[in-house]
Short mmCIF file of C-alpha atoms and ligand atoms in Angstrom, two decimals:
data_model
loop_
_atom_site.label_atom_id
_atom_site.label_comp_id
_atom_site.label_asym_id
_atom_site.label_seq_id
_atom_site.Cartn_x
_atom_site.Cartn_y
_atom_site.Cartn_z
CA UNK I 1 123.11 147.03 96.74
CA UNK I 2 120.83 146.07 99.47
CA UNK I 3 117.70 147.00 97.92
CA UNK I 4 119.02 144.61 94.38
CA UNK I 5 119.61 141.77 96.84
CA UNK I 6 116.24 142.66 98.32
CA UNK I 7 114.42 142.87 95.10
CA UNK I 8 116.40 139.12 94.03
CA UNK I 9 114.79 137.62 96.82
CA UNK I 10 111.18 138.78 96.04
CA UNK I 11 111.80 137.64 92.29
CA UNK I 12 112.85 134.31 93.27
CA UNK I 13 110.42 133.53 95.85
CA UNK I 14 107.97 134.85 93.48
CA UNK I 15 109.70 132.19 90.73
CA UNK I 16 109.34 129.81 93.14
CA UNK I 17 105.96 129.98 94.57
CA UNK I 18 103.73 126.64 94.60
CA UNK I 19 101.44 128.63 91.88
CA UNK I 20 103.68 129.52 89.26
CA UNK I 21 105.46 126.09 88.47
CA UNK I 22 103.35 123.73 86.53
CA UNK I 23 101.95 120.50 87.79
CA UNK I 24 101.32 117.32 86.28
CA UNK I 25 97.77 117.05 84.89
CA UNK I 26 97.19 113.66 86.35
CA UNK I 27 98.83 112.60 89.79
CA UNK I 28 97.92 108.34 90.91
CA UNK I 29 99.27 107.63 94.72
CA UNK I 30 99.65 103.74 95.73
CA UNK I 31 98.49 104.80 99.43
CA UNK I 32 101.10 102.53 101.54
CA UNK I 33 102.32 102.22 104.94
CA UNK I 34 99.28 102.45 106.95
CA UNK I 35 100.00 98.97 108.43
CA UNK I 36 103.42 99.91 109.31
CA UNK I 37 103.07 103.41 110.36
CA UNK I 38 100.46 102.23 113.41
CA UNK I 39 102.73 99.28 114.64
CA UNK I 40 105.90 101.67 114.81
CA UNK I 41 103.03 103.12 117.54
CA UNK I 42 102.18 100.10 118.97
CA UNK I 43 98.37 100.85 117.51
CA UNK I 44 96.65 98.32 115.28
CA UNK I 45 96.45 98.27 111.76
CA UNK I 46 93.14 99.64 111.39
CA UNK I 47 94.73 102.95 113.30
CA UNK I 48 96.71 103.23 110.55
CA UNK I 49 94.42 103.05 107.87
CA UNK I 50 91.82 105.58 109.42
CA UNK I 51 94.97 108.05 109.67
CA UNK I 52 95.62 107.28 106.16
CA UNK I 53 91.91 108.27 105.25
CA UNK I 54 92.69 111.91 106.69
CA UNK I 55 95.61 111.73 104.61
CA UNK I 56 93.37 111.50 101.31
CA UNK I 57 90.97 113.67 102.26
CA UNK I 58 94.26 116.28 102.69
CA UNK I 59 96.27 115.31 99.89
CA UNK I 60 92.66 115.17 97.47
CA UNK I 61 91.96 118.97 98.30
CA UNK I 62 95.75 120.01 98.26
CA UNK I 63 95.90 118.60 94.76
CA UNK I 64 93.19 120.72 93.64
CA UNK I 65 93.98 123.72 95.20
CA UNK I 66 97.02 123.88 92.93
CA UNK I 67 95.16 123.03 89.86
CA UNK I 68 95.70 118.87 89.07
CA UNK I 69 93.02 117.96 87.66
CA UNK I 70 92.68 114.46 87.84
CA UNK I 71 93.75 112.36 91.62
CA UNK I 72 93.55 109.09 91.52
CA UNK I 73 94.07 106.90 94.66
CA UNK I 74 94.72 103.07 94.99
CA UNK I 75 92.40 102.11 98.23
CA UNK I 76 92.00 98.47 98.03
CA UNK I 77 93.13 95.92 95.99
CA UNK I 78 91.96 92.82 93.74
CA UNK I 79 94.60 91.11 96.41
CA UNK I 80 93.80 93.37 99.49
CA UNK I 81 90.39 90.88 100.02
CA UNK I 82 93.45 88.25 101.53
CA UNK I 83 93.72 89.95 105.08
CA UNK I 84 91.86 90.01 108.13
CA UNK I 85 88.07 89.99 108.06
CA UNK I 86 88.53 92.72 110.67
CA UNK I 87 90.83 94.81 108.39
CA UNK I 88 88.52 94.29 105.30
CA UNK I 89 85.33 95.49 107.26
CA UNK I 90 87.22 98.67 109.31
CA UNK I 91 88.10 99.85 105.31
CA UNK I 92 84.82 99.33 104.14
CA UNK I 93 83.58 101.20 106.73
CA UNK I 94 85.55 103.85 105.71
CA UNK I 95 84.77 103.73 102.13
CA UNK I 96 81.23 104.00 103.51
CA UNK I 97 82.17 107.25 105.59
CA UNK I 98 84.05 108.62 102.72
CA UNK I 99 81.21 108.15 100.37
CA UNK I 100 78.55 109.72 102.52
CA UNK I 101 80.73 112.77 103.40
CA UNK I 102 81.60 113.08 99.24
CA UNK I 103 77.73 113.32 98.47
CA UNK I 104 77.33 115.79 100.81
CA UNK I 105 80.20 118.47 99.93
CA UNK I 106 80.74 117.80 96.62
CA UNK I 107 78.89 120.57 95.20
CA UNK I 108 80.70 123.01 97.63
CA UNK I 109 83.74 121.54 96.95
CA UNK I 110 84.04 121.18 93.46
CA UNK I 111 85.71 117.78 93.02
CA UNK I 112 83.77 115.20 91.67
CA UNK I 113 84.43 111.96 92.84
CA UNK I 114 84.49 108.24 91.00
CA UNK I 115 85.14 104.80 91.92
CA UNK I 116 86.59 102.41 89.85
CA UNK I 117 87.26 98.83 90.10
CA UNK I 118 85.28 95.59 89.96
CA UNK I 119 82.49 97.14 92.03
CA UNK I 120 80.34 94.02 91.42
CA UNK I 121 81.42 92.29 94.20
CA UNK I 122 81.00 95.42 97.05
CA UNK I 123 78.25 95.05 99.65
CA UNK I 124 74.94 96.64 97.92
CA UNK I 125 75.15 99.74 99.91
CA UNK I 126 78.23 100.79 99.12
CA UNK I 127 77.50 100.28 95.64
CA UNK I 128 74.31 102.41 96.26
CA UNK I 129 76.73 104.95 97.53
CA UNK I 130 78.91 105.14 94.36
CA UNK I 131 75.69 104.96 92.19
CA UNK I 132 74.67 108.25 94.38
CA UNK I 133 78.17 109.66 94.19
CA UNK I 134 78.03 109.21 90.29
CA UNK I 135 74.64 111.33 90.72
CA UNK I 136 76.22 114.42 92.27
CA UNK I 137 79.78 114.41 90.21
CA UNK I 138 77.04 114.55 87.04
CA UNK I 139 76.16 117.41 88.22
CA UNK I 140 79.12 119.86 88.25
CA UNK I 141 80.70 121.64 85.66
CA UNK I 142 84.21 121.21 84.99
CA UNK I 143 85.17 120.02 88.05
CA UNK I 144 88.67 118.53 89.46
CA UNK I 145 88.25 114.78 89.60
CA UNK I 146 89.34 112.31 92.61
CA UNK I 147 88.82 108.31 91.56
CA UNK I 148 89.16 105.72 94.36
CA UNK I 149 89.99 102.32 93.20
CA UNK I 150 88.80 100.04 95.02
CA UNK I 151 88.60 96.48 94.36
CA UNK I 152 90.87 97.29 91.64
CA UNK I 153 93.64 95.43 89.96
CA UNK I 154 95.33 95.93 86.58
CA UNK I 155 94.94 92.88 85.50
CA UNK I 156 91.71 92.29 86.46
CA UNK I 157 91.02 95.27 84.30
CA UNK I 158 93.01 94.33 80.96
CA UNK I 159 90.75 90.82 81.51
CA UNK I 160 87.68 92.22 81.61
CA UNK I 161 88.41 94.37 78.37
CA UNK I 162 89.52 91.57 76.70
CA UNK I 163 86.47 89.72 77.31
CA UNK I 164 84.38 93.00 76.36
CA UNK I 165 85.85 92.83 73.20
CA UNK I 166 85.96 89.31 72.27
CA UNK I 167 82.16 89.45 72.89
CA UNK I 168 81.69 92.16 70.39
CA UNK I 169 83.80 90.20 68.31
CA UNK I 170 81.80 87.37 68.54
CA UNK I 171 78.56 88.80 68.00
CA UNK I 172 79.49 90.62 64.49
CA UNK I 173 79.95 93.78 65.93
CA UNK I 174 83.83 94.32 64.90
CA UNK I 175 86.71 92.16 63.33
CA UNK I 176 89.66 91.09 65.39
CA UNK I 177 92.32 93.88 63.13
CA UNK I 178 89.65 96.54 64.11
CA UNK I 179 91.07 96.16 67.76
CA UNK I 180 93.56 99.03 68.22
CA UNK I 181 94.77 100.46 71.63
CA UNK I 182 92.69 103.25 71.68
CA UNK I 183 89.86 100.17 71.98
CA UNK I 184 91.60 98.71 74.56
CA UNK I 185 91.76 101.59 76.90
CA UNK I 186 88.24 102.63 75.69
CA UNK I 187 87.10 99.76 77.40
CA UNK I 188 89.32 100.02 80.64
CA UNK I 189 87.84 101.06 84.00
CA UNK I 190 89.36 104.35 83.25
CA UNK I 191 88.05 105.53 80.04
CA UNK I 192 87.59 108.90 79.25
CA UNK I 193 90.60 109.56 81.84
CA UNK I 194 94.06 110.96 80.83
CA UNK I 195 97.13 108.15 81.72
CA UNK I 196 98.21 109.18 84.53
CA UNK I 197 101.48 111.51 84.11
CA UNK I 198 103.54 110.97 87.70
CA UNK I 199 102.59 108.02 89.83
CA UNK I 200 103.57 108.18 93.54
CA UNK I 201 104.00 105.10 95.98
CA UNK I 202 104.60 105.93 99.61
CA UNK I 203 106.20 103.59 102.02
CA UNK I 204 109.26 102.24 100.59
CA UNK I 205 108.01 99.75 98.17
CA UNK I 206 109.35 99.57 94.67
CA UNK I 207 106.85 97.84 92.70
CA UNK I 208 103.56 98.57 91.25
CA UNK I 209 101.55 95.93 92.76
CA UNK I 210 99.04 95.39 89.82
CA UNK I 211 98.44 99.38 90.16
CA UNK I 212 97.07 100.92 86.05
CA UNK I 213 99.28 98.72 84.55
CA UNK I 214 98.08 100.00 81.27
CA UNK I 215 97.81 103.31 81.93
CA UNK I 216 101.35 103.77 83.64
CA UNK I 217 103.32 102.52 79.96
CA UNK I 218 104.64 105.98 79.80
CA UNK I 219 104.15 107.38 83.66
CA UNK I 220 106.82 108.70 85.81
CA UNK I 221 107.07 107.11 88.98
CA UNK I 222 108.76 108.73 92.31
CA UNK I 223 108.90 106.57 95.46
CA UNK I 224 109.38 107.96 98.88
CA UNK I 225 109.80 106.21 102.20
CA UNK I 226 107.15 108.18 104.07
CA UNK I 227 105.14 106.17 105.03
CA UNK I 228 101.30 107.44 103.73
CA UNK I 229 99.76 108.54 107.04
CA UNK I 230 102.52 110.96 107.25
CA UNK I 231 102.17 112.53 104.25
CA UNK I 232 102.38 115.70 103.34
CA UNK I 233 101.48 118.81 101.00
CA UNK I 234 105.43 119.38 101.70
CA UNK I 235 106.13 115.41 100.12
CA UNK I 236 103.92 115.67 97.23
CA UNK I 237 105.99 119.05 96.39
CA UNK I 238 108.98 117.35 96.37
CA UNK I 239 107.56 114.62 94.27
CA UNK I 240 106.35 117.36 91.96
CA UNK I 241 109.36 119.11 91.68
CA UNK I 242 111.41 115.57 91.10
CA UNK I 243 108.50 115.26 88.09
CA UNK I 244 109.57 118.59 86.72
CA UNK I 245 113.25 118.23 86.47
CA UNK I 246 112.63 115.11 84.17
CA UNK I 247 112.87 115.12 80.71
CA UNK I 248 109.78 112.70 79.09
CA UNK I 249 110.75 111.35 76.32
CA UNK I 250 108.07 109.17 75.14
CA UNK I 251 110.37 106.85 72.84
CA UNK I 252 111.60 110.08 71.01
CA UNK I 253 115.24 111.72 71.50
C1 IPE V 301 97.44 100.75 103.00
O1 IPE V 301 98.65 100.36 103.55
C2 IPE V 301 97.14 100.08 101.72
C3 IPE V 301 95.86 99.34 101.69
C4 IPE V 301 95.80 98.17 101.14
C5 IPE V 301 94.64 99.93 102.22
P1 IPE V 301 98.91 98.88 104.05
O2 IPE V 301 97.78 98.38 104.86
O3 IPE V 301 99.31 98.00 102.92
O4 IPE V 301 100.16 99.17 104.99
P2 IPE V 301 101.46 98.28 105.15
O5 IPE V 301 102.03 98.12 103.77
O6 IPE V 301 101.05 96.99 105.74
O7 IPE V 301 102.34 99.10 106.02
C1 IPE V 302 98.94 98.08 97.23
O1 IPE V 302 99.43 97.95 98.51
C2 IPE V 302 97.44 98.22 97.26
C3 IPE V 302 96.94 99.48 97.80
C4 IPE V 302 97.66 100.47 98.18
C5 IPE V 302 95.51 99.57 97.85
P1 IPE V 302 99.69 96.52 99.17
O2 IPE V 302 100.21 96.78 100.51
O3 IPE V 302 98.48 95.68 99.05
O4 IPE V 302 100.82 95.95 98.18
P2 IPE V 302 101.90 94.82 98.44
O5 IPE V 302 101.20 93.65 99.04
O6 IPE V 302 102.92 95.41 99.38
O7 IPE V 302 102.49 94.56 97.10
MG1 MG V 303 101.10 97.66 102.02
#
């Protein structure tokens, strides 16, 4: 009798060990809270946000430790250029850091990583640093893929297709019933990417704040009130699990 319980126990623990269960193929976090999570401390905002940066860096590897394949992050926002000149700068800076640090482990890592967004507008080194980063991600094989987006809004996005289109359009290239939605999203910031499959937002929020607006028409979303500098490998389980137990439907019975 014991040894039947005993055995049980392994079987389930087995059954229910990170590794076996499968894991959506494409995970996007909204990374929110930072602002809120250093004034509980009585720290200032940019406290929050560097604590958030460790939280990316964790949450990044986690994810491909268990085999996602692509992570994509939402670090700054089409909106996000409204606050503080001081707030702006400190997460440039650390878009900088990030940047520098990707180049130099990516090989050992095995995670290339991309920016997207309206990069036009970034100071020219940090642009130099994405061209760079773009450099090294070329250069591995099949590797698990983190995108920052920064300076990135949805609609920006869908604008900027439009207008990529329309100017094809114009110049003879294709007719207007040639446009499909495949050419829409071929000309998105994210082409070549799979839609995201679970999208996570952190810090209470319930809204998608111009966040792959696209992309997301057939996502599952799972909001938490962590707030993201305290998140966890144990929170993006639980969001992971929550993504299992639904049934996608896709418009189908
Ligand atoms: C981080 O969280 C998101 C960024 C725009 C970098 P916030 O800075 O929005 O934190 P809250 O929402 O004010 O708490
Ligand atoms: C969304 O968070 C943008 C990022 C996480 C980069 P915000 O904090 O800017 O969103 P709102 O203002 O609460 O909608
Ligand atoms: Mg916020």
């Amino acid at each position: 009798m014991h040894s039947t319980v005993a055995l049980f126990n392994i079987l389930k623990k087995e059954e229910s060990a990170p590794q076996e269960r499968p894991v959506p193929h494409h995970i996007a976090v909204i990374m929110d809270g930072n602002g809120r999570w250093a004034k509980k401390r009585g720290m200032p905002r940019t406290a929050g946000h560097r604590v958030g940066a460790e939280t990316f860096r964790n949450i990044a590897t986690y994810c491909k430790n268990i085999g996602v394949k692509y992570f994509t992050v939402y670090a700054f926002s089409t909106e996000n250029w409204k606050r503080p000149a001081e707030e702006v700068d400190t997460l440039m800076n650390l878009f900088r850091r990030y940047l520098k640090e990707a180049i130099e482990t990516m090989a050992e890592k095995g995670v290339a990583v991309r920016v997207i967004g309206d990069l036009s507008v970034l100071a020219e080194d940090i642009q130099q640093l994405i061209a760079d980063c773009d450099k090294e991600a070329e250069k591995l094989e099949t590797p698990a893929i983190a995108t920052l987006c920064i300076n990135y809004g949805g609609r920006d996005e869908i604008k900027n297709a439009v207008r990529a289109i329309a100017q094809r359009v114009q110049a003879g290239e294709m007719q207007p019933e040639d446009i499909t939605e495949d050419t829409i999203s071929e000309n998105l910031y994210t082409v070549g990417m799979p839609d995201p499959d679970l999208i996570i937002r952190p810090s209470g929020e319930i809204r998608t704040s111009n966040f792959l607006l696209w992309q997301s028409a057939y996502a599952e979303y799972y909001f938490t009130d962590v707030l993201w500098p305290d998140f966890k490998p144990e929170h993006l389980e639980k969001a992971i699990e929550d993504f299992n137990r639904r049934q996608r439907r896709f418009g189908g019975v």
